[in-house]
mmCIF file with all atom_site columns, C-alpha atoms in Angstrom:
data_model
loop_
_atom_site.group_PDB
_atom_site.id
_atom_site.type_symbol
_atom_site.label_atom_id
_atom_site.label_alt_id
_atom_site.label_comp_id
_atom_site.label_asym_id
_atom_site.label_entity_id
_atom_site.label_seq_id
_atom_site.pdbx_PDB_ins_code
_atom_site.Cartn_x
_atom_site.Cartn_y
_atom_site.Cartn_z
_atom_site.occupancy
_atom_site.B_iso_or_equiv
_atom_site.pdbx_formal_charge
_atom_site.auth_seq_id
_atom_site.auth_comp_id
_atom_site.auth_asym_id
_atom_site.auth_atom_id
_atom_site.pdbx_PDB_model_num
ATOM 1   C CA . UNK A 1 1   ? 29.350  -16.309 44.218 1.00 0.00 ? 6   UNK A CA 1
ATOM 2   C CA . UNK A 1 2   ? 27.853  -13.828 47.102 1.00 0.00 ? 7   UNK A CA 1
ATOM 3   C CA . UNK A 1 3   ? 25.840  -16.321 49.447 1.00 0.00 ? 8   UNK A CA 1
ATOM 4   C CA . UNK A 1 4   ? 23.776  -13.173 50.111 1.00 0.00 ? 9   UNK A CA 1
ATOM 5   C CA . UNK A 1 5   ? 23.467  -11.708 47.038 1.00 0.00 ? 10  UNK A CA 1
ATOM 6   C CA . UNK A 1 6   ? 21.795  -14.970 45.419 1.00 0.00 ? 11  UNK A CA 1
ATOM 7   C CA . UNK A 1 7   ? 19.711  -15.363 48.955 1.00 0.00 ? 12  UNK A CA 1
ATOM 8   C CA . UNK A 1 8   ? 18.374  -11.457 48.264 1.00 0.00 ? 13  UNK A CA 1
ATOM 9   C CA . UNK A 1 9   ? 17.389  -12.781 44.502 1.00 0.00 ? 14  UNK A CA 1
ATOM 10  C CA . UNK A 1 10  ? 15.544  -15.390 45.878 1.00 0.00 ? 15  UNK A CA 1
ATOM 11  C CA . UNK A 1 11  ? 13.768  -13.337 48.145 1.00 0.00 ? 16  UNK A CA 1
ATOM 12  C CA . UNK A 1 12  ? 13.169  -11.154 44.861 1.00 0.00 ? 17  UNK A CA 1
ATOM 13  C CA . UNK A 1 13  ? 11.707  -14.288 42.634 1.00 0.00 ? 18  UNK A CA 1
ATOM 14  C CA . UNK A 1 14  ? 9.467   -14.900 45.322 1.00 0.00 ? 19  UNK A CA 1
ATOM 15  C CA . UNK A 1 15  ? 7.825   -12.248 45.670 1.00 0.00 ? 20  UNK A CA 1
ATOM 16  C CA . UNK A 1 16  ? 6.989   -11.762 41.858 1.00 0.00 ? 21  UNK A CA 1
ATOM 17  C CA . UNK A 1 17  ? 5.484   -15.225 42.461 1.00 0.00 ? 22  UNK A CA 1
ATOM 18  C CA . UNK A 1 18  ? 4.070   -14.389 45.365 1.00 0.00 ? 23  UNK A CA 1
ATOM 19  C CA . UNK A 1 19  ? 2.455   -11.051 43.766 1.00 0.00 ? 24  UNK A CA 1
ATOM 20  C CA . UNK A 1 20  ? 1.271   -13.649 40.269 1.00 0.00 ? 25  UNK A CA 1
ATOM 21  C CA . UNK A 1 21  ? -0.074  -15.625 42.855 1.00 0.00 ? 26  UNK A CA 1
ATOM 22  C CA . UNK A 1 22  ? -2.079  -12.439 44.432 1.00 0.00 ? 27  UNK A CA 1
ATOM 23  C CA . UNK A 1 23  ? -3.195  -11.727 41.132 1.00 0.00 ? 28  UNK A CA 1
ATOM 24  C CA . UNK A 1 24  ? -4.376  -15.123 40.020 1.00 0.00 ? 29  UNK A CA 1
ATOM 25  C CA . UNK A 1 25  ? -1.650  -15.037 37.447 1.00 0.00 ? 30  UNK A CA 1
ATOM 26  C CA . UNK A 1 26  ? -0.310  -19.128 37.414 1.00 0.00 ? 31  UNK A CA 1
ATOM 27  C CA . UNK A 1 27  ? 1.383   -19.114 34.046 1.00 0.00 ? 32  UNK A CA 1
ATOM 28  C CA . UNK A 1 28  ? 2.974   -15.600 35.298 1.00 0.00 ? 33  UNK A CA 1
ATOM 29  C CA . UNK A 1 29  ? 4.142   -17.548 38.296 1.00 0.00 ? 34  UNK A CA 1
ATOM 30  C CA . UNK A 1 30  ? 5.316   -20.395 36.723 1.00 0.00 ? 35  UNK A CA 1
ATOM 31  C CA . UNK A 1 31  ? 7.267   -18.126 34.289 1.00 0.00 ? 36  UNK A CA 1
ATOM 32  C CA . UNK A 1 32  ? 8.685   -16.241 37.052 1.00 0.00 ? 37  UNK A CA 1
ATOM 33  C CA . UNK A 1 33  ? 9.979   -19.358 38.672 1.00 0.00 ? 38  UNK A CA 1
ATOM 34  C CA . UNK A 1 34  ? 11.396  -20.872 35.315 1.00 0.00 ? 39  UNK A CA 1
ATOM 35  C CA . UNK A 1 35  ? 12.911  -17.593 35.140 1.00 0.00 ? 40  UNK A CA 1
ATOM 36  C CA . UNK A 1 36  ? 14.693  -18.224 38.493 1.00 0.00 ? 41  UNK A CA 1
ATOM 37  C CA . UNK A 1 37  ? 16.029  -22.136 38.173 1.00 0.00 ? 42  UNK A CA 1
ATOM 38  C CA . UNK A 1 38  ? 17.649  -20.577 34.229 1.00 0.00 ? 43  UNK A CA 1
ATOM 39  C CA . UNK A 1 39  ? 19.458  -17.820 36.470 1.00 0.00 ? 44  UNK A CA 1
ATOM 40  C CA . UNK A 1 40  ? 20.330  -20.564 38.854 1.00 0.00 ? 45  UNK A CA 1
ATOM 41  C CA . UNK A 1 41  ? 19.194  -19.567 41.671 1.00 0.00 ? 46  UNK A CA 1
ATOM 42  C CA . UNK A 1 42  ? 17.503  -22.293 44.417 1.00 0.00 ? 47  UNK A CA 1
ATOM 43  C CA . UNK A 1 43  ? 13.745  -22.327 45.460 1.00 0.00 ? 48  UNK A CA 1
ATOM 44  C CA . UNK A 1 44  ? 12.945  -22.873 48.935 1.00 0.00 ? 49  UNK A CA 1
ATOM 45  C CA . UNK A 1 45  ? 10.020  -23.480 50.519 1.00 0.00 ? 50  UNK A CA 1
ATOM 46  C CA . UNK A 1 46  ? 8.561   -20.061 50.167 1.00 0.00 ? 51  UNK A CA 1
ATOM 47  C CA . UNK A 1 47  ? 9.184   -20.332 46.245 1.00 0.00 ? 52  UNK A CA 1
ATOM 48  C CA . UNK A 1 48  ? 6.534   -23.741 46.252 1.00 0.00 ? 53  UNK A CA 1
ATOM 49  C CA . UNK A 1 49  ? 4.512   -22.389 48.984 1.00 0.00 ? 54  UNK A CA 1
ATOM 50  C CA . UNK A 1 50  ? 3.510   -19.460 46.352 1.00 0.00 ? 55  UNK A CA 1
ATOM 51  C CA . UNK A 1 51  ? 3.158   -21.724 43.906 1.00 0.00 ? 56  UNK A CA 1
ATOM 52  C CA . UNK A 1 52  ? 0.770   -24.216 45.188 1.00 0.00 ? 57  UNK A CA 1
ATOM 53  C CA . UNK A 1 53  ? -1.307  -21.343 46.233 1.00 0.00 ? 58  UNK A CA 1
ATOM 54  C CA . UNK A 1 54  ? -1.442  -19.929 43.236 1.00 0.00 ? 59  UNK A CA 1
ATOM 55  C CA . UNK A 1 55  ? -2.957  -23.428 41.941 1.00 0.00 ? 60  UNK A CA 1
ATOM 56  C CA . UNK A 1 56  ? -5.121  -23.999 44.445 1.00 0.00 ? 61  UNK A CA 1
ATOM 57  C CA . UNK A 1 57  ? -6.468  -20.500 44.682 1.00 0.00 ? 62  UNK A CA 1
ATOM 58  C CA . UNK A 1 58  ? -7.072  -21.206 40.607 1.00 0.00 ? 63  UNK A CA 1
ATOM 59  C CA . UNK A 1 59  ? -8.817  -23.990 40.562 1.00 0.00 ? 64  UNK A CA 1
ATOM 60  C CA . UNK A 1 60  ? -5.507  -26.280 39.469 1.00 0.00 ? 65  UNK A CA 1
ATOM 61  C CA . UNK A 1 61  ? -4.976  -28.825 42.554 1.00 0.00 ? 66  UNK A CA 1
ATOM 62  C CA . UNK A 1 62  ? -3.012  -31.606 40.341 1.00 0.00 ? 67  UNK A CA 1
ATOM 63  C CA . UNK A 1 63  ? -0.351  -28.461 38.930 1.00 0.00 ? 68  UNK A CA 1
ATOM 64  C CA . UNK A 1 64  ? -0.736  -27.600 43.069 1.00 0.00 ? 69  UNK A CA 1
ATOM 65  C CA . UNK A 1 65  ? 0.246   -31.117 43.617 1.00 0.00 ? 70  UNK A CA 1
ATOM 66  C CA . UNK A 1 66  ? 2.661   -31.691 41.121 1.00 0.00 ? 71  UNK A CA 1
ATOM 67  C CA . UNK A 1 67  ? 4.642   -28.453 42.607 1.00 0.00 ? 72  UNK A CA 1
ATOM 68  C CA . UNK A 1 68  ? 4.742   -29.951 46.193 1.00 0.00 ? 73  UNK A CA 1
ATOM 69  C CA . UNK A 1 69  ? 5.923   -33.461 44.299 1.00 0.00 ? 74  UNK A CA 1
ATOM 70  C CA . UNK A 1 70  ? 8.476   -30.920 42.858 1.00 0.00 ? 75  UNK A CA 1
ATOM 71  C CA . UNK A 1 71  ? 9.395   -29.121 46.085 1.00 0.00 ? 76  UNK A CA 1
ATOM 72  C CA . UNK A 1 72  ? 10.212  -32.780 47.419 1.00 0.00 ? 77  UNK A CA 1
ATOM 73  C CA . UNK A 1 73  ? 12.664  -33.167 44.956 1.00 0.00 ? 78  UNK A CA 1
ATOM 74  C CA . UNK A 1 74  ? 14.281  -30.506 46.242 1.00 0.00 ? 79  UNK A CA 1
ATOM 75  C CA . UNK A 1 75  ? 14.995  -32.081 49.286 1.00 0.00 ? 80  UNK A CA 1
ATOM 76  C CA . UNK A 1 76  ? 12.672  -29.013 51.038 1.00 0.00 ? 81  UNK A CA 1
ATOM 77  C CA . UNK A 1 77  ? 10.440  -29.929 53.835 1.00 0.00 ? 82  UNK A CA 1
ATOM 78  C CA . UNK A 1 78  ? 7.260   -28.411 53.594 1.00 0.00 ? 83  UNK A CA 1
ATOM 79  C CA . UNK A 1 79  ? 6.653   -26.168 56.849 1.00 0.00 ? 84  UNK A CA 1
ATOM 80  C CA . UNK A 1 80  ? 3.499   -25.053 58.729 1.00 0.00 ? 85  UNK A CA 1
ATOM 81  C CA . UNK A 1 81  ? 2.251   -22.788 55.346 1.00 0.00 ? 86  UNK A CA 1
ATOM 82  C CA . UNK A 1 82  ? 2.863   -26.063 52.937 1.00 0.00 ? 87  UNK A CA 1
ATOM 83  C CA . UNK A 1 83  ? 0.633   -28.252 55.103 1.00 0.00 ? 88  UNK A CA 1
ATOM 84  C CA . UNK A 1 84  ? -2.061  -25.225 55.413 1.00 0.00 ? 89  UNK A CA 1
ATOM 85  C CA . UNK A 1 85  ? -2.451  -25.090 51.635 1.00 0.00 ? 90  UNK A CA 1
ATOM 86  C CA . UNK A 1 86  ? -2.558  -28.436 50.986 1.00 0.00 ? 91  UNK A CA 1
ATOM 87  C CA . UNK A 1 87  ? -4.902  -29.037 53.610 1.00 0.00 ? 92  UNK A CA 1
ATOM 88  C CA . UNK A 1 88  ? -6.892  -26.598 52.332 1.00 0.00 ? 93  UNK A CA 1
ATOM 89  C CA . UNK A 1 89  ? -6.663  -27.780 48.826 1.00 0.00 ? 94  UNK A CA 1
ATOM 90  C CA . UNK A 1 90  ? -7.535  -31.304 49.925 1.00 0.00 ? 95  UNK A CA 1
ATOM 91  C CA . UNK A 1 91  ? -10.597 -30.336 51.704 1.00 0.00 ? 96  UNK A CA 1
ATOM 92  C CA . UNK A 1 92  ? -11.674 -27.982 48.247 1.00 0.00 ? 97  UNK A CA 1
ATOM 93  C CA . UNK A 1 93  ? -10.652 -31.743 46.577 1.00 0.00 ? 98  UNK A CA 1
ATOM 94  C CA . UNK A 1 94  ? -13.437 -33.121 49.056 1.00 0.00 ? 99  UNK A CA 1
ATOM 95  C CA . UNK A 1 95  ? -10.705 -35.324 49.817 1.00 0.00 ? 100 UNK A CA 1
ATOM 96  C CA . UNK A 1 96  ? -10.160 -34.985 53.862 1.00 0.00 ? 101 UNK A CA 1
ATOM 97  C CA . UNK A 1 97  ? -7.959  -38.744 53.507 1.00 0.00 ? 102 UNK A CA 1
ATOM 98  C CA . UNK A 1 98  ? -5.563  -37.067 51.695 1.00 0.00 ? 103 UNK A CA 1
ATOM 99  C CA . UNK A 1 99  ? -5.242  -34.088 54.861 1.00 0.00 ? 104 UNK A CA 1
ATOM 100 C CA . UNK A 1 100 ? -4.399  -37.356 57.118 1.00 0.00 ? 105 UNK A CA 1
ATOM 101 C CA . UNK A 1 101 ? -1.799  -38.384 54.614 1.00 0.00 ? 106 UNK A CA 1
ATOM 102 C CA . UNK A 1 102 ? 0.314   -34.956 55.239 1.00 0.00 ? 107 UNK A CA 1
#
C-alpha cells in the first residue's frame, strides 16, 4: 500500500468530519469516521479532535468523552487542540477539576 496515498485519504475523512462537525451534523460525523476504520484507514489526532468538537459543540460531552477514551486507544496523544476542547467542554460541564486532570 501507498504510505501517501492512505495519508491523503485521511486527510480526506477528516475533513468530511471536520465539515459534519461545522454543520452540527454528529451522526454524519460519526458515519464518516465508521466509514474510514471499514476502508482501513488510521485516525489521528485530527480525526478525534473533529469529533469531540462536534460533541461538545452539540451538547454531547460523554459521546465527546468517550471519543477522547477512544483516541487513547489508539495510542494518539492528544495535542494543544485536544486539550482546548476538552477544556472547554469541561468548563461547559461546570466541571473545572476535570481541566486540572488533563
Amino acid at each position: 500500500s501507498d504510505p501517501k496515498k492512505e495519508r491523503d485519504e485521511t486527510v480526506a475523512c477528516n475533513a468530511v468530519i471536520h465539515m459534519c462537525a461545522v454543520c452540527g451534523l454528529v451522526q454524519q460525523a460519526f458515519r464518516a469516521y465508521v466509514d474510514m476504520r471499514r476502508c482501513n484507514l488510521l485516525p489521528d489526532c485530527t480525526t478525534f479532535n473533529s469529533l469531540i468538537w462536534c460533541c461538545s459543540r452539540a451538547d454531547q460531552p460523554q459521546r465527546a468523552i468517550k471519543a477522547y477514551e477512544h483516541m487513547q486507544s489508539f495510542g494518539l496523544a492528544p495535542d494543544e487542540v485536544t486539550y482546548g476542547v476538552l477544556m472547554d467542554l469541561y468548563a461547559n460541564m461546570r466541571e473545572p477539576d476535570q481541566c486540572m486532570k488533563l
